[in-house]
Coordinates of C-alpha atoms in Angstrom, one line a residue:
N1 CA 25.9 67.9 7.1
R2 CA 28.2 67.6 4.5
K3 CA 27.8 69.8 2.2
G4 CA 27.5 69.5 -2.1
R5 CA 26.0 70.8 -4.8
G6 CA 23.3 70.5 -7.6
S7 CA 20.9 67.0 -7.7
H8 CA 20.9 63.8 -8.7
K9 CA 17.5 62.0 -10.0
G10 CA 17.2 57.5 -9.0
R11 CA 19.8 57.6 -6.2
S12 CA 17.6 58.5 -3.2
Y13 CA 15.8 55.0 -2.4
D14 CA 18.9 52.9 -3.5
R15 CA 21.3 55.2 -1.0
S16 CA 18.6 54.8 2.3
R17 CA 18.3 51.1 1.4
R18 CA 21.7 50.5 1.8
D19 CA 22.1 53.1 4.7
R20 CA 19.4 50.7 6.3
Q21 CA 22.0 47.4 5.7
R22 CA 24.6 49.0 7.2
G23 CA 22.4 49.5 9.8
N24 CA 21.4 53.5 9.9
H25 CA 17.7 53.1 9.5
Q26 CA 15.3 52.2 12.5
G27 CA 13.7 48.7 12.1
G28 CA 9.9 48.1 11.2
F29 CA 8.0 48.4 8.9
G30 CA 8.5 51.9 8.2
G31 CA 11.9 53.6 8.0
S32 CA 13.2 57.0 8.1
G33 CA 16.8 58.4 7.1
R34 CA 19.4 61.3 6.8
L35 CA 19.3 62.8 3.3
R36 CA 21.9 64.4 2.1
P37 CA 21.6 67.2 -0.7
E38 CA 23.7 64.8 -3.3
D39 CA 21.3 62.1 -2.3
A40 CA 17.6 63.6 -3.2
D41 CA 15.2 63.7 -6.1
G42 CA 15.8 65.6 -9.0
D43 CA 12.0 66.6 -8.3
V44 CA 13.0 68.4 -4.9
T45 CA 15.6 71.3 -4.4
M46 CA 17.8 71.5 -2.1
S47 CA 19.9 74.0 0.5
D48 CA 23.3 73.5 1.0
D49 CA 22.5 73.6 5.1
H50 CA 19.7 71.5 5.5
I51 CA 19.0 67.8 6.3
F52 CA 16.2 66.2 5.1
Y53 CA 14.9 62.5 6.0
F54 CA 13.9 60.2 3.6
I55 CA 10.7 58.3 5.2
Y56 CA 9.4 55.0 3.0
L57 CA 6.1 53.8 4.2
F58 CA 4.1 50.8 3.3
I59 CA 0.7 51.1 2.6
F60 CA -2.5 48.4 1.5
V61 CA -6.0 48.7 0.3
R62 CA -6.2 51.6 -2.0
Q63 CA -4.5 51.2 -4.7
I64 CA -3.1 54.6 -5.6
P65 CA -1.7 55.4 -9.3
H66 CA 1.2 57.2 -9.9
G67 CA 0.9 60.9 -10.9
R68 CA -3.0 61.1 -9.4
K69 CA -2.8 64.2 -8.1
Y70 CA -6.3 64.0 -6.0
E71 CA -5.3 60.0 -4.9
K72 CA -1.8 61.3 -3.9
K73 CA -3.9 64.1 -1.4
W74 CA -5.9 61.4 -0.1
L75 CA -3.1 59.3 1.4
L76 CA -1.4 62.7 2.3
T77 CA -4.9 63.6 4.5
A78 CA -4.9 60.0 5.8
L79 CA -1.7 60.2 7.3
Q80 CA -1.7 63.5 8.7
N81 CA -4.5 62.7 10.7
I82 CA -3.1 59.7 12.0
S83 CA 0.5 61.0 12.6
S84 CA 1.0 62.4 16.4
V85 CA 3.0 64.9 14.9
P86 CA 1.7 67.6 12.2
F87 CA 3.9 67.7 9.0
T88 CA 3.9 69.2 5.4
P89 CA 6.2 67.1 3.2
V90 CA 9.1 68.5 0.9
Q91 CA 8.1 66.3 -1.6
Y92 CA 6.5 62.5 -1.6
H93 CA 5.9 60.1 -4.1
V94 CA 3.6 56.8 -4.2
D95 CA 4.1 53.6 -6.1
H96 CA 1.3 51.0 -5.6
D97 CA 1.5 49.6 -2.3
R98 CA 4.2 52.0 -0.6
A99 CA 5.3 55.7 -0.5
H100 CA 8.5 58.0 -0.3
F101 CA 8.7 61.1 2.4
Y102 CA 10.9 64.0 2.4
V103 CA 10.5 66.2 5.4
D104 CA 12.5 68.7 6.6
D105 CA 11.4 68.1 10.6
S106 CA 13.4 65.1 12.8
S107 CA 9.9 64.6 15.2
A108 CA 7.8 64.3 12.2
A109 CA 10.2 62.0 10.3
N110 CA 9.6 59.7 13.5
A111 CA 5.9 59.5 13.6
L112 CA 5.8 59.3 10.3
R113 CA 7.6 56.4 10.3
K114 CA 5.1 54.8 12.7
C115 CA 2.2 55.3 10.1
S116 CA 3.6 52.2 8.4
H117 CA 0.4 49.7 7.4
K118 CA -1.5 51.6 9.1
I119 CA -3.4 53.4 6.0
T120 CA -6.1 50.4 5.6
D121 CA -9.3 52.5 4.4
A122 CA -10.8 50.2 6.5
D123 CA -14.3 52.0 6.9
G124 CA -14.4 50.9 3.2
Y125 CA -13.5 47.1 3.9
K126 CA -16.2 47.1 6.8
Q127 CA -18.9 48.7 4.5
C128 CA -18.3 46.3 1.9
M129 CA -17.9 43.2 4.5
A130 CA -21.4 44.2 6.0
K131 CA -23.4 43.7 3.4
R132 CA -21.7 40.1 2.6
F133 CA -22.9 39.4 6.0
D134 CA -25.3 37.4 6.9
G135 CA -26.3 37.7 10.6
S136 CA -28.9 34.8 11.0
Q137 CA -26.4 32.2 9.8
Q138 CA -22.9 33.8 10.4
A139 CA -22.1 33.5 7.1
L140 CA -19.6 36.0 5.4
D141 CA -19.4 35.6 1.5
L142 CA -16.3 37.4 0.0
N143 CA -16.5 35.4 -3.0
N144 CA -14.8 37.8 -6.0
I145 CA -14.5 40.2 -3.3
R146 CA -11.4 42.0 -5.8
T147 CA -14.4 42.8 -8.3
D148 CA -17.2 44.2 -5.9
P149 CA -18.4 46.8 -7.6
E150 CA -18.6 49.3 -4.7
L151 CA -14.9 48.4 -3.9
V152 CA -13.9 49.2 -7.4
S153 CA -16.0 52.4 -8.1
Q154 CA -14.4 53.8 -4.7
K155 CA -10.8 52.1 -6.0
I156 CA -10.6 50.2 -2.9
E157 CA -8.6 47.1 -3.6
V158 CA -8.7 43.8 -1.9
T159 CA -6.5 41.2 -3.2
L160 CA -6.6 38.4 -0.6
N161 CA -3.5 36.4 -2.1
R162 CA -1.5 39.3 -1.0
K163 CA -0.5 38.7 2.8
T164 CA -1.6 42.7 3.9
H165 CA -4.7 42.9 2.6
M166 CA -5.3 39.0 4.2
E167 CA -4.7 39.9 7.6
A168 CA -7.1 43.2 7.2
V169 CA -9.7 40.9 6.3
I170 CA -9.2 39.0 9.5
R171 CA -8.5 41.6 11.6
I172 CA -11.8 43.2 10.9
I173 CA -13.3 39.4 11.2
E174 CA -11.8 39.0 14.6
E175 CA -12.8 42.3 15.7
N176 CA -16.4 42.7 14.6
I177 CA -17.8 38.7 14.0
P178 CA -15.7 36.8 16.0
E179 CA -18.3 33.9 16.5
L180 CA -17.9 33.7 12.4
A181 CA -19.3 30.1 11.4
C182 CA -19.3 29.9 7.7
L183 CA -16.3 32.0 5.5
N184 CA -16.5 31.9 1.7
L185 CA -12.9 33.0 0.2
S186 CA -13.8 31.2 -3.2
N187 CA -12.6 33.2 -6.5
N188 CA -9.5 35.2 -4.7
R189 CA -6.6 33.4 -6.5
I190 CA -5.5 32.0 -3.6
H191 CA -2.3 29.9 -3.5
K192 CA -1.3 30.0 0.1
L193 CA -3.1 29.6 3.7
D194 CA -0.1 31.1 5.7
E195 CA -2.6 34.3 6.9
L196 CA -5.3 31.9 7.8
S197 CA -4.0 29.7 10.3
D198 CA -4.8 32.9 12.4
L199 CA -8.7 31.4 11.9
V200 CA -7.7 28.5 14.5
T201 CA -7.9 30.8 17.2
K202 CA -9.4 34.4 16.3
V203 CA -12.4 32.4 14.6
P204 CA -12.5 29.3 16.7
N205 CA -16.3 28.8 16.0
L206 CA -15.4 28.3 12.2
K207 CA -17.4 25.3 10.9
T208 CA -17.9 25.7 7.1
L209 CA -15.0 26.8 4.8
N210 CA -14.8 27.5 1.3
L211 CA -11.6 27.6 -0.6
S212 CA -13.4 26.5 -4.2
H213 CA -12.3 27.8 -7.5
N214 CA -8.5 29.2 -6.1
E215 CA -5.1 28.3 -7.2
L216 CA -4.1 25.9 -3.8
K217 CA -1.1 23.6 -5.5
S218 CA -1.0 20.9 -2.7
D219 CA -2.7 18.9 0.0
R220 CA 0.4 20.6 2.4
E221 CA -1.3 23.7 2.9
L222 CA -4.5 22.4 4.5
D223 CA -1.8 21.8 7.7
K224 CA -1.7 25.0 8.5
V225 CA -5.5 25.3 8.8
K226 CA -5.9 21.6 10.5
G227 CA -6.9 23.4 13.9
L228 CA -10.2 24.5 12.5
K229 CA -12.9 22.2 14.1
L230 CA -14.5 22.2 10.0
V231 CA -17.5 20.0 9.1
E232 CA -18.2 21.2 5.8
L233 CA -15.4 22.4 3.6
W234 CA -15.1 23.4 -0.3
L235 CA -11.6 22.7 -2.6
N236 CA -13.2 22.0 -6.1
R237 CA -11.7 23.3 -9.0
N238 CA -8.1 24.1 -7.1
P239 CA -5.1 22.3 -8.8
L240 CA -4.5 20.4 -5.8
C241 CA -7.5 18.4 -6.4
Q242 CA -5.9 17.0 -9.6
Y243 CA -3.1 15.1 -7.6
F244 CA -4.9 12.2 -6.1
K245 CA -5.4 9.1 -7.9
D246 CA -9.2 8.4 -6.9
Q247 CA -11.7 9.9 -4.5
A248 CA -11.2 8.0 -2.1
S249 CA -7.7 9.1 -1.4
Y250 CA -8.6 13.0 -2.0
I251 CA -11.3 12.6 0.9
S252 CA -8.5 10.6 2.7
A253 CA -6.5 12.8 2.8
V254 CA -8.5 15.9 3.4
R255 CA -10.4 13.9 6.4
Q256 CA -7.0 13.4 7.7
R257 CA -6.8 17.2 8.5
F258 CA -10.7 17.6 9.4
P259 CA -11.7 14.5 11.3
R260 CA -15.1 15.6 11.9
L261 CA -15.5 16.5 8.4
L262 CA -19.2 15.4 7.1
K263 CA -19.3 17.3 4.0
L264 CA -16.7 18.1 0.7
D265 CA -17.6 19.9 -1.6
G266 CA -20.8 19.7 -1.4
H267 CA -20.8 16.1 -1.1
D268 CA -21.8 13.8 2.3
L269 CA -19.3 12.1 3.4
P270 CA -19.9 9.2 6.3
A271 CA -20.0 10.1 9.6
P272 CA -16.5 9.5 10.9
I273 CA -15.5 7.1 13.5
G274 CA -13.8 8.6 16.5
F275 CA -13.9 9.9 19.9
D276 CA -15.1 13.0 20.1
V277 CA -13.3 14.1 23.4
E278 CA -13.2 17.9 24.1
T279 CA -10.6 17.3 26.5
P280 CA -7.7 15.5 27.7
T281 CA -8.6 11.7 29.1
T282 CA -6.5 9.6 31.0
I283 CA -6.5 5.8 29.3
P284 CA -8.2 3.6 32.1
P285 CA -5.8 0.7 33.5
C286 CA -5.9 -2.9 32.0
K287 CA -8.8 -4.8 33.8
G288 CA -6.7 -7.8 32.5
S289 CA -7.5 -11.4 30.6
C290 CA -10.8 -12.2 30.3
F291 CA -11.3 -15.6 29.1
G292 CA -15.3 -16.5 29.5
S293 CA -15.2 -19.9 31.3
D294 CA -12.5 -21.7 33.1
E295 CA -12.6 -24.7 30.5
I296 CA -11.9 -21.8 27.8
K297 CA -9.2 -20.1 30.0
A298 CA -7.5 -23.7 30.2
L299 CA -7.7 -24.5 26.8
I300 CA -5.9 -21.1 25.8
L301 CA -3.6 -20.8 28.4
R302 CA -2.3 -24.7 27.2
F303 CA -2.2 -23.6 24.1
L304 CA -0.2 -20.2 24.5
Q305 CA 2.3 -21.8 26.6
Q306 CA 2.9 -24.8 24.2
Y307 CA 3.4 -22.7 20.9
Y308 CA 5.3 -19.8 22.3
S309 CA 7.9 -22.4 24.1
I310 CA 8.3 -23.7 20.3
Y311 CA 8.7 -19.9 19.1
D312 CA 11.2 -19.1 21.3
S313 CA 12.9 -22.3 20.8
G314 CA 14.7 -21.6 18.1
D315 CA 13.3 -24.2 15.7
R316 CA 9.8 -23.3 14.5
Q317 CA 9.6 -26.4 12.6
P318 CA 6.7 -28.1 14.6
L319 CA 4.5 -25.4 15.0
L320 CA 3.0 -26.9 11.3
D321 CA 0.9 -28.6 13.9
A322 CA -0.9 -25.2 15.1
Y323 CA -1.5 -24.5 11.4
H324 CA -4.1 -26.7 9.6
D325 CA -3.9 -26.5 5.7
G326 CA -6.2 -23.8 4.4
A327 CA -4.5 -21.2 7.5
S328 CA -3.8 -17.2 6.5
L329 CA -1.9 -14.9 8.7
S330 CA -0.3 -11.7 7.9
L331 CA 1.6 -9.4 10.9
T332 CA 0.6 -5.8 11.0
T333 CA 3.2 -2.9 12.3
P334 CA 1.5 0.7 13.4
Y335 CA 4.3 2.6 13.5
S336 CA 7.0 4.7 10.9
T337 CA 10.8 3.3 11.0
Q338 CA 11.6 6.8 10.8
N339 CA 11.4 6.8 14.6
P340 CA 14.6 6.0 15.7
S341 CA 13.1 5.1 19.7
R342 CA 11.0 2.3 17.6
S343 CA 14.1 1.0 15.5
S344 CA 14.3 -2.5 17.4
L345 CA 11.3 -3.5 15.6
G346 CA 12.2 -2.7 12.2
E347 CA 13.0 -6.0 11.1
Y348 CA 9.3 -6.7 11.3
H349 CA 8.0 -3.6 9.3
K350 CA 9.1 -5.3 5.5
D351 CA 6.7 -7.6 6.0
S352 CA 4.0 -5.0 7.8
R353 CA 0.5 -5.7 6.0
N354 CA -0.9 -2.4 7.3
L355 CA -4.1 -2.2 5.2
K356 CA -4.2 1.6 6.5
R357 CA -0.7 2.6 4.9
I358 CA -0.7 -0.3 2.2
K359 CA -2.9 0.7 -1.0
D360 CA -2.0 -1.3 -3.9
S361 CA -3.8 -4.6 -4.0
T362 CA -0.8 -6.8 -5.2
M363 CA 1.1 -6.1 -1.9
R364 CA -1.8 -6.7 0.1
F365 CA -1.9 -10.0 -1.3
R366 CA 1.7 -10.7 -1.5
L367 CA 2.3 -9.9 2.1
L368 CA -0.6 -12.1 2.9
K369 CA 0.5 -16.0 3.9
H370 CA -1.1 -18.9 3.2
T371 CA -1.4 -22.7 3.4
R372 CA 0.6 -23.8 6.9
L373 CA 3.7 -24.8 5.1
N374 CA 4.1 -21.1 4.0
V375 CA 3.1 -19.9 7.6
V376 CA 5.9 -21.5 9.1
A377 CA 8.2 -20.6 6.1
F378 CA 7.7 -17.1 6.8
L379 CA 8.0 -17.6 11.4
N380 CA 11.1 -19.3 10.5
E381 CA 12.3 -15.9 9.0
L382 CA 11.1 -13.8 12.1
P383 CA 13.6 -12.3 14.7
K384 CA 14.0 -14.6 17.7
T385 CA 12.5 -14.0 20.5
Q386 CA 11.5 -14.4 24.1
H387 CA 7.8 -14.2 25.1
D388 CA 6.9 -13.5 28.8
I389 CA 3.6 -15.3 29.2
A390 CA 2.8 -13.9 32.4
S391 CA 2.2 -10.3 30.5
F392 CA -0.3 -11.8 28.4
T393 CA -3.6 -10.2 28.4
V394 CA -6.5 -12.4 26.4
D395 CA -10.0 -11.4 25.7
V396 CA -12.1 -14.1 24.6
N397 CA -15.3 -12.4 22.8
T398 CA -16.7 -15.8 21.2
Y399 CA -15.9 -19.0 20.9
T400 CA -18.3 -21.8 18.9
V401 CA -19.7 -25.6 20.3
I402 CA -17.1 -27.0 18.1
L403 CA -14.4 -24.7 19.0
T404 CA -13.0 -22.3 16.3
L405 CA -9.7 -20.4 17.2
K406 CA -8.4 -17.4 15.0
C407 CA -5.6 -15.5 16.5
F408 CA -4.6 -13.0 15.7
L409 CA -1.3 -11.4 16.6
F410 CA 0.0 -8.2 17.7
I411 CA 3.9 -7.0 18.1
R412 CA 4.7 -3.7 20.0
M413 CA 8.2 -2.8 21.5
A414 CA 7.8 -3.5 25.3
T415 CA 8.0 -0.4 27.7
T416 CA 10.8 0.3 30.0
E417 CA 8.5 -0.6 33.1
E418 CA 7.3 -3.8 31.3
I419 CA 10.7 -4.6 30.9
R420 CA 11.8 -4.4 34.1
R421 CA 8.8 -6.2 35.4
A422 CA 9.0 -9.2 32.3
F423 CA 10.1 -12.7 33.8
V424 CA 9.4 -12.3 37.7
A425 CA 6.1 -13.0 38.0
P426 CA 5.2 -17.0 37.4
A427 CA 3.5 -17.9 34.5
P428 CA -0.1 -18.7 34.7
T429 CA -1.4 -22.2 34.9
P430 CA -3.9 -23.6 32.1
S431 CA -5.9 -23.9 35.5
S432 CA -6.8 -23.5 39.1
S433 CA -7.9 -27.1 39.3
P434 CA -6.5 -29.8 37.4
V435 CA -8.3 -30.6 33.9
P436 CA -10.8 -34.0 35.2
T437 CA -9.4 -37.5 33.9
L438 CA -12.2 -39.1 32.2
T439 CA -13.5 -42.7 33.3
A440 CA -13.2 -45.8 32.0
P441 CA -16.7 -46.1 30.1
Q442 CA -15.9 -42.2 28.9
Q443 CA -12.4 -43.5 27.8
E444 CA -13.6 -46.4 25.8
M445 CA -17.2 -44.3 24.1
L446 CA -14.2 -41.8 23.2
T447 CA -12.5 -44.3 21.3
A448 CA -15.2 -45.4 19.4
F449 CA -16.7 -41.7 18.4
S450 CA -13.3 -41.0 17.0
Q451 CA -13.1 -44.4 14.8
K452 CA -16.7 -43.3 13.9
S453 CA -16.5 -39.9 13.1
G454 CA -12.7 -39.9 11.8
M455 CA -12.2 -37.4 14.0
N456 CA -8.7 -36.9 16.2
L457 CA -9.5 -37.5 19.4
E458 CA -9.4 -34.0 21.1
W459 CA -12.1 -33.1 18.8
S460 CA -14.0 -35.9 19.2
Q461 CA -14.1 -35.4 23.2
K462 CA -15.1 -31.7 22.7
C463 CA -17.8 -33.2 21.0
L464 CA -18.9 -35.8 23.4
Q465 CA -18.4 -32.9 26.3
D466 CA -20.5 -30.5 24.9
N467 CA -23.2 -32.6 24.3
E468 CA -23.2 -34.0 28.0
W469 CA -21.5 -37.6 26.4
D470 CA -24.5 -38.6 24.8
F471 CA -23.2 -40.5 21.9
N472 CA -26.1 -40.4 19.9
R473 CA -27.1 -37.0 20.2
A474 CA -23.0 -36.2 19.9
A475 CA -23.5 -37.8 16.5
Q476 CA -26.1 -36.7 15.3
I477 CA -24.9 -32.8 16.0
F478 CA -21.4 -34.1 14.3
T479 CA -23.6 -35.1 11.1
Q480 CA -25.4 -31.6 11.0
L481 CA -22.1 -29.6 11.1
K482 CA -20.3 -31.6 8.9
T483 CA -23.0 -31.9 6.1
K484 CA -23.0 -27.8 6.4
G485 CA -19.3 -28.0 6.2
Q486 CA -18.4 -26.3 9.4
I487 CA -15.9 -28.8 10.7
P488 CA -12.2 -27.6 10.2
D489 CA -10.0 -29.9 8.6
V490 CA -7.6 -30.0 11.9
A491 CA -10.2 -32.0 13.3
F492 CA -9.6 -35.1 11.3
I493 CA -5.6 -34.4 11.6
K494 CA -4.0 -37.9 14.0

């Protein structure tokens, strides 16, 4: 104990803060330190042969105006009730949500330090929340709770935009109504949702959350509670609502966080499309190609072999024969180029027409290639490739009498296992049995039908085969389809 004289106002708190920074205080929300006479507040009479302990405590919920003796008495009584060691302070001060104590007993100092954050007036909270709870609906209405007459009359402050107050509310919910389904936090000046992240684990059955009329400025705040399985959410009258160019983008941004959402700001949303899978599920293995018939299989495999032999050759100009004049083509990559593991496909990203990401109609139109000349010119600009035909999986779900093929090409990076297996298995043959050759009468009929219809031999043969080589019936079907404009231009290219 270093002896000194007199007293010095205004130095006790600053010195204790410096001591904490130097390691003289124990960690935690509360603290204690040895107070020398020269560090004491001017209202304290200090003797030269005593050591006093300075205690700082954080308190919350009850607003305690400085200098109100009956409020200070309430705090002192509350602390004495929860302290493990009886104490009588030499002096103490209260300022908003913290209190400064001076005691002359080290045991009392240590006990007091452990009382920090424990003065909550939880009974007042619980009584107010109980009156706002609807057990039949498992709903808790905390709308504008800071102005609740009962709390105001008891001088209990509940400010839900303050961390300690929100934590106290969530703790009461967890301990008393963990089955809560609906929570209304509107009109509480909430600007961040950090504390609400605890709702994901502590209130797992929450389905409806009202955050309207608050001060949330960014939709990124919703990421902190996106683990909630909400079906109804209110966000209207928050600043974040002003930053969306239209209602569709607003709904999309919210539904990315809450895919099960059925109602937003009181308005019904379309039913979500997705798989309602609660537990991890293994995707079943691929079952291979499905062609529908050997005839279709032979035609498609022959097309794929011819197409990709040209595509991989380095000169893609001959692909002009694969497209008709009205052809359109677009390319989509479903990943972000920020992922380094997929950077080998980065050259495709600039031409990707991913409609989920590209919202601008002008850009969508520009990325869609029209006419066969533009299609093949675009294909010539793409990186050189090598395709393993044996690795293809083909599903044919629809084809017409006069076959019209619409091909959608999906490009992705091969897995390590796929690369290991590539170009090992032989490419599939168009058919396990040879394509039947035409008899002399059929050859003669085919030539005549091609001349009269104007179609090329391939399409003329298809039409005759579909009509069992009945020339008159094939001609009648051809006339009907041509009148309706259902025969593609490619059928007349010779």
